[in-house]
Coordinates of C-alpha atoms in Angstrom, one line a residue:
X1 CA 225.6 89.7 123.4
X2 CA 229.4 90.8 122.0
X3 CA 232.5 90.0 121.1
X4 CA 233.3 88.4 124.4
X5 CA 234.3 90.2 127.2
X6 CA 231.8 89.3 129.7
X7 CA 228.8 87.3 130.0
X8 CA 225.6 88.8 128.8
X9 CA 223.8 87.6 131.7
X10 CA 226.2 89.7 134.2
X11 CA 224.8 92.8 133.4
X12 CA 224.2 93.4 129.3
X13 CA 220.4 92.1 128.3
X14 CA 219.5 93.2 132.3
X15 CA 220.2 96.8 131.6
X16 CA 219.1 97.2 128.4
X17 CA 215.4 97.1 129.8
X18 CA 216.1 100.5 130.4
X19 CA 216.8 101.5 127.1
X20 CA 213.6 99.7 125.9
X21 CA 211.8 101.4 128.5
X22 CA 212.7 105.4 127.4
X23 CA 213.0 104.8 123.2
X24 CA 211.3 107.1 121.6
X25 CA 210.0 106.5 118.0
X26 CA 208.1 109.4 116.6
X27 CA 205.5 107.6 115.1
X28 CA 206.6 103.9 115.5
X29 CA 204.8 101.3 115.8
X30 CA 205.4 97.7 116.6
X31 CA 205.2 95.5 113.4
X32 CA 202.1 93.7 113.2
X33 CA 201.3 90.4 114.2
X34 CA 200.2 88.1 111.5
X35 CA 196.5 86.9 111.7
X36 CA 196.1 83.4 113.7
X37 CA 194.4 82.4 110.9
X38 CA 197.5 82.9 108.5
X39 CA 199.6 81.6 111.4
X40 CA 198.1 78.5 112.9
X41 CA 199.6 75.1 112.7
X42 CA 198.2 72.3 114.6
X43 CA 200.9 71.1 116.7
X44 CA 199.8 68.7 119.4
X45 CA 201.4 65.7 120.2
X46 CA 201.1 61.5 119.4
X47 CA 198.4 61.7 122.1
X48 CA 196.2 64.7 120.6
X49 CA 197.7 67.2 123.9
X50 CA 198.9 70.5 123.8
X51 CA 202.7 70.2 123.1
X52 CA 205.0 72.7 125.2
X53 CA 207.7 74.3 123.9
X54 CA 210.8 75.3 126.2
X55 CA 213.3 78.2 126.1
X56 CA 216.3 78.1 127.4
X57 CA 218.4 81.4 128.4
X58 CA 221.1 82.8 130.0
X59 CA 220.1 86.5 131.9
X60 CA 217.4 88.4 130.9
X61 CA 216.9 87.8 127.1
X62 CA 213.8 89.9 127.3
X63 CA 211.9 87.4 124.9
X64 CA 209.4 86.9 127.6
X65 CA 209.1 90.2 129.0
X66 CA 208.3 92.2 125.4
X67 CA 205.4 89.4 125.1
X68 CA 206.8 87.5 122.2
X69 CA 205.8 83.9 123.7
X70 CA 202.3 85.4 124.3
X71 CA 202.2 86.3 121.2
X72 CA 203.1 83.4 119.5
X73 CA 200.9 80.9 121.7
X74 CA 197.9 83.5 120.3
X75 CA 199.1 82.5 116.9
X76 CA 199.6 78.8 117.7
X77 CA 196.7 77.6 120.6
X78 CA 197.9 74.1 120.1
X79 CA 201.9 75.9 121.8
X80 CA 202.5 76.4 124.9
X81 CA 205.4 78.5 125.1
X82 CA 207.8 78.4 129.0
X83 CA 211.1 79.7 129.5
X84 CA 213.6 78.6 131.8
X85 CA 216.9 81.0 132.8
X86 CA 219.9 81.3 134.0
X87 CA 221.6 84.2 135.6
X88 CA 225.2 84.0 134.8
X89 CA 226.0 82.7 131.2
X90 CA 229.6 81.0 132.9
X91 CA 227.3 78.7 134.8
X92 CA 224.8 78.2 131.9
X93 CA 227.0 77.6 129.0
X94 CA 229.1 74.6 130.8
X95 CA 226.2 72.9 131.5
X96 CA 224.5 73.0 128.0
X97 CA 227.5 71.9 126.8
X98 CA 227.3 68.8 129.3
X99 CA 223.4 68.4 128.1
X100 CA 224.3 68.5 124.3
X101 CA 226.9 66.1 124.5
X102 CA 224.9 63.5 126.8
X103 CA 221.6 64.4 124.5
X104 CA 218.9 64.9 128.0
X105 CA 218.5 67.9 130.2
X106 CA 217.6 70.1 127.0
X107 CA 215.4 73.0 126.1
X108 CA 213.8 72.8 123.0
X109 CA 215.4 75.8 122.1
X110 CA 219.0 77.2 123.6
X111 CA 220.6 80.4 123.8
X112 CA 224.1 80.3 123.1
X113 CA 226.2 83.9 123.5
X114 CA 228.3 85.1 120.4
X115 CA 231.5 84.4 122.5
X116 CA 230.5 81.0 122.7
X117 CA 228.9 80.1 119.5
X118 CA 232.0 79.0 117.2
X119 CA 232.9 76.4 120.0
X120 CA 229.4 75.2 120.0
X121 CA 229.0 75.0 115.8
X122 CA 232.6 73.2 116.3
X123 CA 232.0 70.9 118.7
X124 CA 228.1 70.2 118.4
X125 CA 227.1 70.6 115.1
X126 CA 225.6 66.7 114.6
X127 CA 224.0 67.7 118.1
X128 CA 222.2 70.6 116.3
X129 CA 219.1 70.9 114.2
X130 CA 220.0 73.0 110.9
X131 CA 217.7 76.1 110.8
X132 CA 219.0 77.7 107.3
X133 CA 216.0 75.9 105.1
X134 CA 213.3 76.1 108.1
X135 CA 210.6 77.9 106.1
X136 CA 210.3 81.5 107.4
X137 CA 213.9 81.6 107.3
X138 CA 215.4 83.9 105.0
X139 CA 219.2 84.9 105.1
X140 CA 218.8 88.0 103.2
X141 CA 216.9 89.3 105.9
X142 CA 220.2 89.4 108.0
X143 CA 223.3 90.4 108.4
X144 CA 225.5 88.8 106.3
X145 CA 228.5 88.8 109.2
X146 CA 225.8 87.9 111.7
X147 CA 224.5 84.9 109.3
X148 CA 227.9 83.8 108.9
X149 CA 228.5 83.6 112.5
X150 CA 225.6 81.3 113.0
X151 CA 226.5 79.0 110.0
X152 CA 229.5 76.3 110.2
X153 CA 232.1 74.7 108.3
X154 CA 229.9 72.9 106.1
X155 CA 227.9 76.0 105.1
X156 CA 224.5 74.5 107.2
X157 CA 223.2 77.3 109.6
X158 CA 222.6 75.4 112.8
X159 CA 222.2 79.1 114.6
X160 CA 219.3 82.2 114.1
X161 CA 221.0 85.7 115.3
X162 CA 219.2 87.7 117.9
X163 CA 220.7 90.8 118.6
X164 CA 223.8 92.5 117.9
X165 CA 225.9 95.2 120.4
X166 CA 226.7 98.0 117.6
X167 CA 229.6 100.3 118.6
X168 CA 229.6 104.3 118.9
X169 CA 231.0 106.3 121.5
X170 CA 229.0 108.2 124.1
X171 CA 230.3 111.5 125.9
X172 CA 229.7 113.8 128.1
X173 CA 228.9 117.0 126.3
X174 CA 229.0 119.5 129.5
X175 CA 232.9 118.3 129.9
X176 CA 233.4 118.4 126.3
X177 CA 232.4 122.1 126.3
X178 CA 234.5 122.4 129.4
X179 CA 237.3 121.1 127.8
X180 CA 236.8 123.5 124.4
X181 CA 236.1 120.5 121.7
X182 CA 232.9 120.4 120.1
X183 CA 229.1 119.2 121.9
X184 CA 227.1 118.0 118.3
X185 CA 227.0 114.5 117.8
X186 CA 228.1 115.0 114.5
X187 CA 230.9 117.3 114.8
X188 CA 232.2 114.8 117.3
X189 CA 232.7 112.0 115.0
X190 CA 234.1 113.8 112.7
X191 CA 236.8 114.3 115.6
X192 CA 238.1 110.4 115.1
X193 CA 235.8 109.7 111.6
X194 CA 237.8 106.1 110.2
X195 CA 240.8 105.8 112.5
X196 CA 240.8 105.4 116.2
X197 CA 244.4 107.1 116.2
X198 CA 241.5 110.5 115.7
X199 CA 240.3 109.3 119.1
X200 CA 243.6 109.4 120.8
X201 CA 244.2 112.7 119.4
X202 CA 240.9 113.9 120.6
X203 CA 241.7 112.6 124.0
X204 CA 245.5 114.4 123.8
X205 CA 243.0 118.0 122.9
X206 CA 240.9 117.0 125.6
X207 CA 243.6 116.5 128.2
X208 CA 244.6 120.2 127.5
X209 CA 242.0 121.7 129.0
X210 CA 240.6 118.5 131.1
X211 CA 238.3 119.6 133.9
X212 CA 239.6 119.0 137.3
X213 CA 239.0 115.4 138.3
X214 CA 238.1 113.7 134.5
X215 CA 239.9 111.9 132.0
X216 CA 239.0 111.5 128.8
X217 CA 237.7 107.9 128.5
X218 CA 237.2 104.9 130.9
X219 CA 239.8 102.3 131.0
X220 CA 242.7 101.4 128.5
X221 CA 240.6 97.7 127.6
X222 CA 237.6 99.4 127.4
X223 CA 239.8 101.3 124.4
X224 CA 241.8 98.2 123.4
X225 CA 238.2 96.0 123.0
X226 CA 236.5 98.5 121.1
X227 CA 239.5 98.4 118.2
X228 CA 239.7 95.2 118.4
X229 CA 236.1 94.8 117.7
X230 CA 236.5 96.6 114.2
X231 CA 239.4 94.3 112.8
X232 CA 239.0 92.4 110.1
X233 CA 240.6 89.6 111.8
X234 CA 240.8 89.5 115.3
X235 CA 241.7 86.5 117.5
X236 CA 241.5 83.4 114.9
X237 CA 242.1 83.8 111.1
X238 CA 239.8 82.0 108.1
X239 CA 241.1 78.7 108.6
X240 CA 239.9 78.7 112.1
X241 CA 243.8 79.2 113.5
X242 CA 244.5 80.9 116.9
X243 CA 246.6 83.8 115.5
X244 CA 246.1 86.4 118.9
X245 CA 249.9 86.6 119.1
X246 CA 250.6 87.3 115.1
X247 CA 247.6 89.6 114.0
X248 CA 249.2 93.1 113.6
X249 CA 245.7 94.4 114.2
X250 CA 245.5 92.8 118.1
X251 CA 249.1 94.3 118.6
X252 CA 248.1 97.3 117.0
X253 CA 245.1 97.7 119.4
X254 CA 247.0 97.0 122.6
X255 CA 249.3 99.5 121.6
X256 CA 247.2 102.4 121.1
X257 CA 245.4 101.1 123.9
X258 CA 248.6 101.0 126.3
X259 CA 249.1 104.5 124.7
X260 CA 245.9 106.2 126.3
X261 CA 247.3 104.8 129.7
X262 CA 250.9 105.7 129.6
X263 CA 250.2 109.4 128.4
X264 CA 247.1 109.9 131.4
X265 CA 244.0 109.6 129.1
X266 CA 242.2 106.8 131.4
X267 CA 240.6 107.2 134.8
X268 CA 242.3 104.0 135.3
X269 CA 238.7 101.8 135.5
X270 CA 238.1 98.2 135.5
X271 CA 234.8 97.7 133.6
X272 CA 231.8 96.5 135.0
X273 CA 233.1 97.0 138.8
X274 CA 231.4 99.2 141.5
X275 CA 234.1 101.4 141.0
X276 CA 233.7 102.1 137.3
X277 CA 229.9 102.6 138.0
X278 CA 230.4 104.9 140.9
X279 CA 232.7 106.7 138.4
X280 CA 229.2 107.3 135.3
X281 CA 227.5 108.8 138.5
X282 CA 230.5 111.0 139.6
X283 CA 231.4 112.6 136.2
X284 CA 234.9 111.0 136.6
X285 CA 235.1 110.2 132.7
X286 CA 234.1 111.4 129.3
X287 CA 233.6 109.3 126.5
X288 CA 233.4 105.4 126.9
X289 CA 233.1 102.9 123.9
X290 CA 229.0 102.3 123.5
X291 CA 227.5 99.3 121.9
X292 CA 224.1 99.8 121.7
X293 CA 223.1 98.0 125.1
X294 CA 225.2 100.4 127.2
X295 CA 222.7 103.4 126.6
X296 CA 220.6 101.3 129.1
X297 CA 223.9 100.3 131.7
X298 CA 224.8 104.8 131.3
X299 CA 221.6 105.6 132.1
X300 CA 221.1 103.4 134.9
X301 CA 224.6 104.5 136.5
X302 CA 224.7 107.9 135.8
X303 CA 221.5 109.0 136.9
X304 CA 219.0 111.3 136.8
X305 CA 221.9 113.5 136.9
X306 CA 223.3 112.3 133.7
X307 CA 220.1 113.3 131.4
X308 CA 221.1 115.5 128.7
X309 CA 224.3 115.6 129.5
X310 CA 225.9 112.5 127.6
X311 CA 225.4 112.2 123.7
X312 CA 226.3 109.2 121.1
X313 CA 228.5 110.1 118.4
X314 CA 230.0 107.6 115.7
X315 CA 232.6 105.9 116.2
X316 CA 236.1 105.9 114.4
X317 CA 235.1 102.5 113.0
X318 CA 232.2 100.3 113.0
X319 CA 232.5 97.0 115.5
X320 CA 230.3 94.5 117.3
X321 CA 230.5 94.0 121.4
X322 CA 227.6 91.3 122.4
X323 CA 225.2 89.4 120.7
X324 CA 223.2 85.8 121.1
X325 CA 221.9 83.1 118.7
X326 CA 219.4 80.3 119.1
X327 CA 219.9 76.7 118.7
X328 CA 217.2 73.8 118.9
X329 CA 219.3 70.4 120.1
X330 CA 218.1 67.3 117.9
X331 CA 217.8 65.2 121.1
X332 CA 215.1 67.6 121.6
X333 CA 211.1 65.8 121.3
X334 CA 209.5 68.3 119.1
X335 CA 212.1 69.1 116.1
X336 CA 210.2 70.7 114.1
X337 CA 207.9 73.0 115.8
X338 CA 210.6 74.2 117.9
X339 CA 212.8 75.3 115.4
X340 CA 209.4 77.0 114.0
X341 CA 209.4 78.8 117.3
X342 CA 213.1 79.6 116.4
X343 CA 213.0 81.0 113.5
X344 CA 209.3 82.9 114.3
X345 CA 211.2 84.9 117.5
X346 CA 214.5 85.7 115.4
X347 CA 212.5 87.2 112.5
X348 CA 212.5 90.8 111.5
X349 CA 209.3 91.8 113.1
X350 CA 210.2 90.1 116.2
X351 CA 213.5 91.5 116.8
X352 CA 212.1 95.0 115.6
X353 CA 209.6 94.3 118.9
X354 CA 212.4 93.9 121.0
X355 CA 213.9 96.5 120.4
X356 CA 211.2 98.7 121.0
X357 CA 210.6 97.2 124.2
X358 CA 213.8 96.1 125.6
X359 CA 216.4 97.8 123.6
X360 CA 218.3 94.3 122.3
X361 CA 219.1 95.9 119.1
X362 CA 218.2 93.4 115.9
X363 CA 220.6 91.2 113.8
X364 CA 218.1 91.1 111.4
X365 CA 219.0 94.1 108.8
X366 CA 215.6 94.0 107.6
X367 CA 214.2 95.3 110.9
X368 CA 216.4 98.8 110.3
X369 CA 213.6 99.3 108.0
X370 CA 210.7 98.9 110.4
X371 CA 209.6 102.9 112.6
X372 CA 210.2 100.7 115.8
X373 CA 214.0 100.6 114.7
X374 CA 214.3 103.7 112.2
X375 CA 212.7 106.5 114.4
X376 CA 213.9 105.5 117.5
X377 CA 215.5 108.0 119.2
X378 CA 216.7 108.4 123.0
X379 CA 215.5 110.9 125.1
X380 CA 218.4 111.0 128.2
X381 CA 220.9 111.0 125.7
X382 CA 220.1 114.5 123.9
X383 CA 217.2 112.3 121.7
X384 CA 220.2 110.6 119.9
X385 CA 218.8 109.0 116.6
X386 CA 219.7 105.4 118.4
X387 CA 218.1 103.6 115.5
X388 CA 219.7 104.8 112.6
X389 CA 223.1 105.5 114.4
X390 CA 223.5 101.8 115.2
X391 CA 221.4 100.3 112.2
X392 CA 224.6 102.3 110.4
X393 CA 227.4 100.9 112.4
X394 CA 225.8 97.4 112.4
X395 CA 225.6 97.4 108.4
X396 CA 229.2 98.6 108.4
X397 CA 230.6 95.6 110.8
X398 CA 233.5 93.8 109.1
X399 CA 232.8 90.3 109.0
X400 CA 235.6 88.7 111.3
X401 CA 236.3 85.1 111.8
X402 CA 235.0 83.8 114.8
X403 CA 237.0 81.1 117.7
X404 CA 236.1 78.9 119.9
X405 CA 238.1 80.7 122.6
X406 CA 236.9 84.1 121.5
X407 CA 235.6 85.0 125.2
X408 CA 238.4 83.2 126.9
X409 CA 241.0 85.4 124.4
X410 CA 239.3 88.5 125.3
X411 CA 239.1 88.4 128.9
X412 CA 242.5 87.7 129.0
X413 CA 243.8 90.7 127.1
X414 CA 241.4 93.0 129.0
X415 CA 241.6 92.0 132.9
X416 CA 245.2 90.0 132.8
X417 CA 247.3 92.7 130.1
X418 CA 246.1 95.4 129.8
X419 CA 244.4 96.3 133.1
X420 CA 248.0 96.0 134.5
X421 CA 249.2 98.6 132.5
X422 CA 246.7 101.2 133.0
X423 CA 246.6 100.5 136.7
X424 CA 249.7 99.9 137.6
X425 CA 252.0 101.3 134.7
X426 CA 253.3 97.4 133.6
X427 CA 255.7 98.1 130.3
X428 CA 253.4 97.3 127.5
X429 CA 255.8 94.7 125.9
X430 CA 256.7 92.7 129.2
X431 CA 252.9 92.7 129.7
X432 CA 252.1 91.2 126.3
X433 CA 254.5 88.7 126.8
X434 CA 253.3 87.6 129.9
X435 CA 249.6 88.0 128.6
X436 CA 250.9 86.0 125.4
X437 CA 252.4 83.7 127.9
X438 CA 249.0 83.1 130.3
X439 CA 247.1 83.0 127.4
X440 CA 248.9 79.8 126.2
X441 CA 248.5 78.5 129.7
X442 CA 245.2 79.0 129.6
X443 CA 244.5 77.1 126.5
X444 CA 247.1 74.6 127.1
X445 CA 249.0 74.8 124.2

């Protein structure tokens, strides 16, 4: 899932259950399945047996639970479908990267997290079945930033997109009120419409009248990866070149971000700690960067409580947190039907499925059409049009290069840098030259 941050299979896919669980479409329906009779191959192996197919994943992908292997085993009786997981993508991704590289101890088909997928296409691509000309594939039913992601150097596509994590901002509107700036989703965007310097001044209003105990937004990197997210280059240019320390629009992020801390518009949160979820369930905050899977992490925080009381508004610019491909290893013994099985689960219908079920929000732009996607709309948040909302920030994504050390980069800016400064008040330039400093450490350079 995302840009990087943390691993999927900590919390992201988990939680988004619970966004799957309350959607609300209007009259949506899930796509229909095609006939077995349209869809049946007959894929047994040498011997004439039933061949089985594995999954390999990271968390909770959700593939499983929205009935997607069922699903296709009804279309295919000659497929068996299993899955095997992981929880924690830091434990999973090492060792597929130990199985691709000794060719044994392989899925048929692999997840592989966005944070993780330019080192894979990098460092495995001859280890990797291309996908791009597997009939059923069709690019133009994705996102062009998504496809690119998935597609390397030499322009074959060796990964299919799942889902995306879409950016908007969710906020409480009873402190909002409180705090005399405007409740409707839309007048809120309009507060910080096309420049996150709108959301700073929004926090400044907001700290005018702050009720007692709340600050405006989360946590300084919550701010500073949220920016980041919407740059046109973020952490490695074109040419594939580290250029954290150089890009204008990573120093530009850090400093607005280091700008919410040093003039009091943070509650001072580390993400994804007890402490910053005690904090959704104590009204401590009121706005926090959303991609889409975070409706599901709010809602499970905050609470009964919490219903009809937060919102999702816009926000100031499109960006992408989260996000996984699929991969089928050529060591693997049956090719060809599992990158059939590939393609099959990332197509439009499919990831307009899951959504409706499990709230992973499609990479495929051609689900946005589908009433699954384009009438969803979320109940605990106010009945937020979720579907178009992020079907809208998704299309507007700018298509950013992607590192190998995307995650690694990330991490380090959030929970070394900038956590220091919004915690402890750390100068924002001695901190980025000791976060420029551990980053180089880091990646031994």
């Amino acid at each position: 899932m995302w840009s990087g941050r943390r691993s999927r299979g900590a919390y992201g896919i988990a939680l988004a259950l619970l966004l799957g669980a309350v959607l609300s479409a209007g009259c949506a329906t899930d796509p229909a399945e095609p006939s077995p009779a349209a869809a049946r191959q007959r894929s047994v192996d040498e011997d004439g047996r039933r061949i089985t197919l594995t999954v390999g994943v990271f968390g909770t992908f959700g593939m499983e639970e929205a009935g997607l292997y069922d699903a296709y085993m009804r279309l295919h009786p000659d497929i068996a479908v299993r899955q095997t997981s992981l929880t924690r993508n830091d434990v999973y991704y090492p060792q597929l990267l130990t199985h691709l590289t000794a060719g044994s101890g392989l899925a048929d088909v692999q997840a592989v997290e966005v944070g993780n997928i330019a080192e894979v296409l990098a460092t495995q691509a001859d280890r990797l079945v291309e996908l791009g000309t597997v009939p059923g594939v069709d690019r133009r039913a994705f996102l062009p930033w998504k496809w690119a992601q998935g597609t390397g150097r030499d322009g074959r596509t060796r990964a299919l997109g799942t889902d995306i994590g879409p950016q908007a901002v969710c906020y409480r509107k009873d402190l909002f009120a409180r705090a005399g700036l405007p409740t409707e989703r839309g007048a809120v965007g309009r507060l910080w419409a096309g420049d996150w310097r709108g959301y700073l001044a929004a926090g400044l209003r907001y700290r005018e009248r702050a009720p007692e105990g709340t600050a405006f937004t989360d946590s300084a990197s919550g701010v500073m990866a949220a920016v980041t997210a919407s740059a046109r280059v973020r952490f490695y240019d074109a040419r594939g070149r580290l250029v954290v320390a150089e890009n204008p629009a990573v120093r530009e992020a850090w400093d607005l971000a280091a700008a919410f801390a040093r003039r009091g518009l943070t509650a001072r949160l580390q993400q994804f700690t007890p402490g910053w979820d005690q904090a959704f369930a104590n009204g401590r905050f009121a706005t926090v960067a959303c991609p889409a899977w975070m409706l599901g992490y709010i809602q499970d925080k905050a609470g009964p409580a919490g219903r009809g009381r937060w919102d999702v508004a816009a926000a100031p610019r499109p960006g992408s947190w989260g996000g996984s491909f699929l991969v089928v290893p050529a060591a693997g013994r049956h090719r060809e039907e599992a990158a059939r099985l590939a393609a099959w689960l990332t197509a439009p219908a499919q990831q307009a499925r899951l959504f409706a079920r499990r709230g992973s929000f499609p990479s495929a732009s051609a689900a946005y059409a589908l009433p699954s996607v384009a009438g969803a709309r979320h109940p605990y948040f106010g009945d937020a049009p979720v579907g178009a909302l992020f079907a809208t920030a998704a299309r507007g994504v700018p298509q950013a290069p992607v590192g190998p050390k995307d995650a690694l980069v990330a991490q380090t800016l959030a929970d070394v840098g900038m956590l220091q400064i919004d915690q402890t008040g750390r100068d924002p330039d001695e901190a980025w030259r000791a976060t420029m400093k551990a980053l180089d450490n880091a990646l031994d350079r």
